[in-house]
Amino acid sequence: MLTNILTISVLAFGFITDVSADKKVIWWAVMFFIILVRSFDIFLWYRQCEKAPEVDGLAGIWRFSIGCVLTALGWCSYVILFNQQMDVIEFSTTVIIIAAMAGGGSSVLAGGRYLALVYSVILLLPFSIIGVLDDEEYRNLLGFLGLVFCVIMSITGLKTARFTREAIRTKNQNLALRDEVTSKGNQFSNVNTELKQATKQLNEINHNLELEVQKRTEKIFQLSNLDSLTGLKNRKAFTLQLDNLIEKAVASGNPVALLFIDLDGFKKINDTMGHRVGDHTLIEVANRLSAFSDRERTGRWGGDEFLVALPYSDQGTAMSIASAMMTSIAQPIIVSGNELYLTASIGIALAPVHSLSAEDLIQLADLTMCEQKQSGQRKPRVFSTELKGKIEASQLILEGLQHALEKKELYLCYQPIQCAKENTSWSFEALLRWNFNGKFIGPDIFIPLAEKSGLIKEIGAWVLNRACMDAKHWQFNQTAAVSVNVSVIQLMDDGFIRLLDNILRSSGLPPERLHLEITESTFVDNEKKIRTQLEQIQSRNIHVSIDDFGTGYSSLSQLQTLPVNYVKIDKAFVDNIEGKGDAIIRATLFIARELNCLTVAEGVETKEQAIALAAMGVDFLQGYYFAKPMKNEDLIVWQNPISSFLN
Ligand code: C2E
Ligand code: MG
Ligand code: MG
């Protein structure tokens, strides 16, 4: 448009003369107006395209084409209107400008094939014809050149138009491709963003899952490796740990000591003060123990039993640490305002000296602890070969005991319990004997083992049955009772009362001829259950004695509430009747009378003892002075050799 304005201005005003001035100005104004309108149309076109890319292109093309044709006609009219007044220079300049305009137009307008053609033809043809038909020779020549140029321009225009079309098509295709690629790219980038988000979410889920798995793993570890109450290692985890420590001890040549710690009388705390206090006590003990070794190397074996492993500890070090532990446990424990005092028994075993297996080592330390607890000594003990011998002997005895009944190695002896006043046999105590492969084993040895292993239930049932059968057939005395020792384990058994009923029924022994002796120390535990059992026994008219009275731990208040008929004064007091035993026996007699109980003194070995006890008011006497325990066949023919010890 600018070129057009420039050229029309050059032509109209560059060669202006007085004759053509008005017409040229008018032509210029018309052309300028057309160019202005076209420029405005083009400006509008671009604005429209910017606002709405899918503008109706055809109307725009038509407007543009009309604009072009009008411009071409404008140029054409210039030649027609002014060629007569043109001199050589103006005519030549006009021809050059028009030819240049046609040349430029054919390429600028090449987008429209016909438009380019029409534009060139309108510009070139009229002026060429005018030139050819003119009189002037130079004009003929220029006209002729114009015609040739018109043909060339038409051909070039068409060709350019084809190329341009191709180019536009290719461009459009490229654009479409680019759009497609962009849209695909956008899609990809959207998918990519979504993928990134999903990955982020997945990572978060993964992270949360990992945390959850970690938490659960820790929980599982705790559940399967730690004791829920104290947080110490449980049996399984501690044993594994100990195995590792033993391996290291073997490799380094430094021993590892294992301490088995058992609280004394903890059950009493649990029973009398409740499980909550018991739990607090155990937690406190666990904390005190773990202060002596790493918490990792401290374990709870069960109930009130703890384990501590001490690497790099020889016998001396282990003993010192164990003593310090005992002192620590002995410090008062304050639970819910109560001050509790505890003691502990500790057994020690060392690896690799005593064993290379964790399980063995624990067992040895446990056995050592049990031995020490039974001995009543308040100091730790290290496992030894002497102890090993003792333990092996116990194991041997226990194995033998398992088959003693079927091998008929067990039998009963009876010891008379005499009436102090008349010196007549009031009862016969059944005492169990065991001939183990020709060797006599005392009940003091095998009964505790039978109780510990649970064999006592079977053996005790046999004793009860045998004693009742024997007593039923005692033709020499159909009124004397048979006193059977009953372990508290038997007594606590739910089937015990049924067993009693069955035996009384099958033997035919009247219940009043059966006495049961229960050791006093056993009354400590589970008083409620014992009372109900004793009430059941009493309701059957079976009498009950407290055996070994004075040696156990039962409190007088407990005795007050338990339904018993007799109190058996322990041999230890009878032995010491010359000394403090006298006072204790008198006190016992006083208590027994208060509780409506009769009294039996056991272990009476001399006439003096018998006289003294009778004089004190003891109701029944038992001991070697009258008779040692005898086999049933000896008892049947037994004659009391002491006619009257009181004389
Ligand atoms: P215990 O019930 O106190 O039995 C009395 C023990 O003292 C018996 O020992 C008896 O032989 C012994 N003895 C009696 N008079 C004298 C004496 O004058 N001098 C001496 N030195 N000893 C005397 P034994 O038979 O060795 O029984 C020991 C313990 O074994 C019994 O003590 C009893 O607690 C337990 N026992 C025995 N047989 C059985 C049983 O069948 N079942 C249960 N559960 N325990 C039994
Ligand atoms: Mg007894
Ligand atoms: Mg006794």
mmCIF file of N, CA, C and O in Angstrom, residues 12 48 59 143 162 179-180 188 192 234 260 297 326 351 366 383 406 452 462 513:
data_model
loop_
_atom_site.group_PDB
_atom_site.id
_atom_site.type_symbol
_atom_site.label_atom_id
_atom_site.label_comp_id
_atom_site.label_asym_id
_atom_site.label_seq_id
_atom_site.Cartn_x
_atom_site.Cartn_y
_atom_site.Cartn_z
ATOM 1 N N ALA A 12 1.729 11.263 -10.270
ATOM 2 C CA ALA A 12 0.762 12.357 -10.363
ATOM 3 C C ALA A 12 1.432 13.711 -10.213
ATOM 4 O O ALA A 12 1.106 14.652 -10.945
ATOM 5 N N GLN A 48 -9.691 -8.747 12.989
ATOM 6 C CA GLN A 48 -10.660 -9.840 13.058
ATOM 7 C C GLN A 48 -9.955 -11.172 13.299
ATOM 8 O O GLN A 48 -10.380 -11.983 14.119
ATOM 9 N N ALA A 59 -14.991 -13.972 2.292
ATOM 10 C CA ALA A 59 -15.456 -12.581 2.178
ATOM 11 C C ALA A 59 -14.268 -11.628 2.155
ATOM 12 O O ALA A 59 -14.219 -10.690 1.334
ATOM 13 N N GLY A 143 5.238 -0.668 -26.185
ATOM 14 C CA GLY A 143 3.959 -1.417 -26.162
ATOM 15 C C GLY A 143 4.196 -2.891 -26.433
ATOM 16 O O GLY A 143 3.628 -3.763 -25.759
ATOM 17 N N ARG A 162 1.106 -21.143 -8.427
ATOM 18 C CA ARG A 162 1.095 -22.579 -8.111
ATOM 19 C C ARG A 162 2.064 -22.878 -6.955
ATOM 20 O O ARG A 162 1.727 -23.580 -6.003
ATOM 21 N N ASP A 179 0.328 -28.293 14.817
ATOM 22 C CA ASP A 179 -0.757 -28.278 15.807
ATOM 23 C C ASP A 179 -0.959 -29.655 16.420
ATOM 24 O O ASP A 179 -1.157 -29.807 17.620
ATOM 25 N N GLU A 180 -0.898 -30.643 15.439
ATOM 26 C CA GLU A 180 -1.101 -32.022 15.925
ATOM 27 C C GLU A 180 -0.001 -32.393 16.918
ATOM 28 O O GLU A 180 -0.267 -32.920 17.999
ATOM 29 N N PHE A 188 0.761 -35.321 25.726
ATOM 30 C CA PHE A 188 1.849 -36.011 26.423
ATOM 31 C C PHE A 188 2.198 -35.297 27.725
ATOM 32 O O PHE A 188 2.391 -35.912 28.755
ATOM 33 N N ASN A 192 1.942 -36.629 31.093
ATOM 34 C CA ASN A 192 3.160 -36.575 31.895
ATOM 35 C C ASN A 192 2.897 -35.976 33.275
ATOM 36 O O ASN A 192 3.319 -36.499 34.298
ATOM 37 N N ASN A 234 11.722 -61.463 75.701
ATOM 38 C CA ASN A 234 11.026 -62.652 76.174
ATOM 39 C C ASN A 234 11.937 -63.866 76.026
ATOM 40 O O ASN A 234 13.089 -63.736 75.598
ATOM 41 N N PHE A 260 20.319 -66.253 86.656
ATOM 42 C CA PHE A 260 18.886 -66.591 86.717
ATOM 43 C C PHE A 260 18.368 -66.041 88.039
ATOM 44 O O PHE A 260 18.804 -66.455 89.113
ATOM 45 N N ARG A 297 20.341 -57.173 77.068
ATOM 46 C CA ARG A 297 20.830 -58.452 77.598
ATOM 47 C C ARG A 297 20.100 -58.850 78.875
ATOM 48 O O ARG A 297 20.601 -59.623 79.678
ATOM 49 N N MET A 326 21.109 -58.339 94.281
ATOM 50 C CA MET A 326 20.292 -58.739 95.437
ATOM 51 C C MET A 326 20.094 -57.543 96.370
ATOM 52 O O MET A 326 18.999 -57.324 96.890
ATOM 53 N N ALA A 351 29.382 -69.583 80.351
ATOM 54 C CA ALA A 351 29.749 -70.202 79.073
ATOM 55 C C ALA A 351 31.139 -69.679 78.708
ATOM 56 O O ALA A 351 31.440 -68.528 78.972
ATOM 57 N N ASP A 366 19.051 -72.000 86.305
ATOM 58 C CA ASP A 366 17.747 -72.172 86.979
ATOM 59 C C ASP A 366 17.864 -73.206 88.110
ATOM 60 O O ASP A 366 17.440 -72.961 89.244
ATOM 61 N N PHE A 383 26.935 -72.350 89.451
ATOM 62 C CA PHE A 383 26.788 -73.775 89.148
ATOM 63 C C PHE A 383 28.147 -74.486 89.319
ATOM 64 O O PHE A 383 29.192 -73.927 89.014
ATOM 65 N N GLU A 406 4.291 -98.682 88.609
ATOM 66 C CA GLU A 406 4.071 -99.872 87.770
ATOM 67 C C GLU A 406 5.045 -100.991 88.130
ATOM 68 O O GLU A 406 4.733 -102.171 87.994
ATOM 69 N N LYS A 452 7.021 -81.458 92.453
ATOM 70 C CA LYS A 452 7.504 -80.549 91.411
ATOM 71 C C LYS A 452 7.112 -81.037 90.016
ATOM 72 O O LYS A 452 6.759 -80.241 89.136
ATOM 73 N N TRP A 462 -2.698 -93.296 94.726
ATOM 74 C CA TRP A 462 -2.376 -94.700 95.048
ATOM 75 C C TRP A 462 -2.258 -94.858 96.576
ATOM 76 O O TRP A 462 -2.785 -95.817 97.153
ATOM 77 N N ARG A 513 -12.918 -92.711 109.822
ATOM 78 C CA ARG A 513 -11.666 -93.425 110.094
ATOM 79 C C ARG A 513 -10.530 -92.936 109.160
ATOM 80 O O ARG A 513 -9.438 -93.499 109.177
#
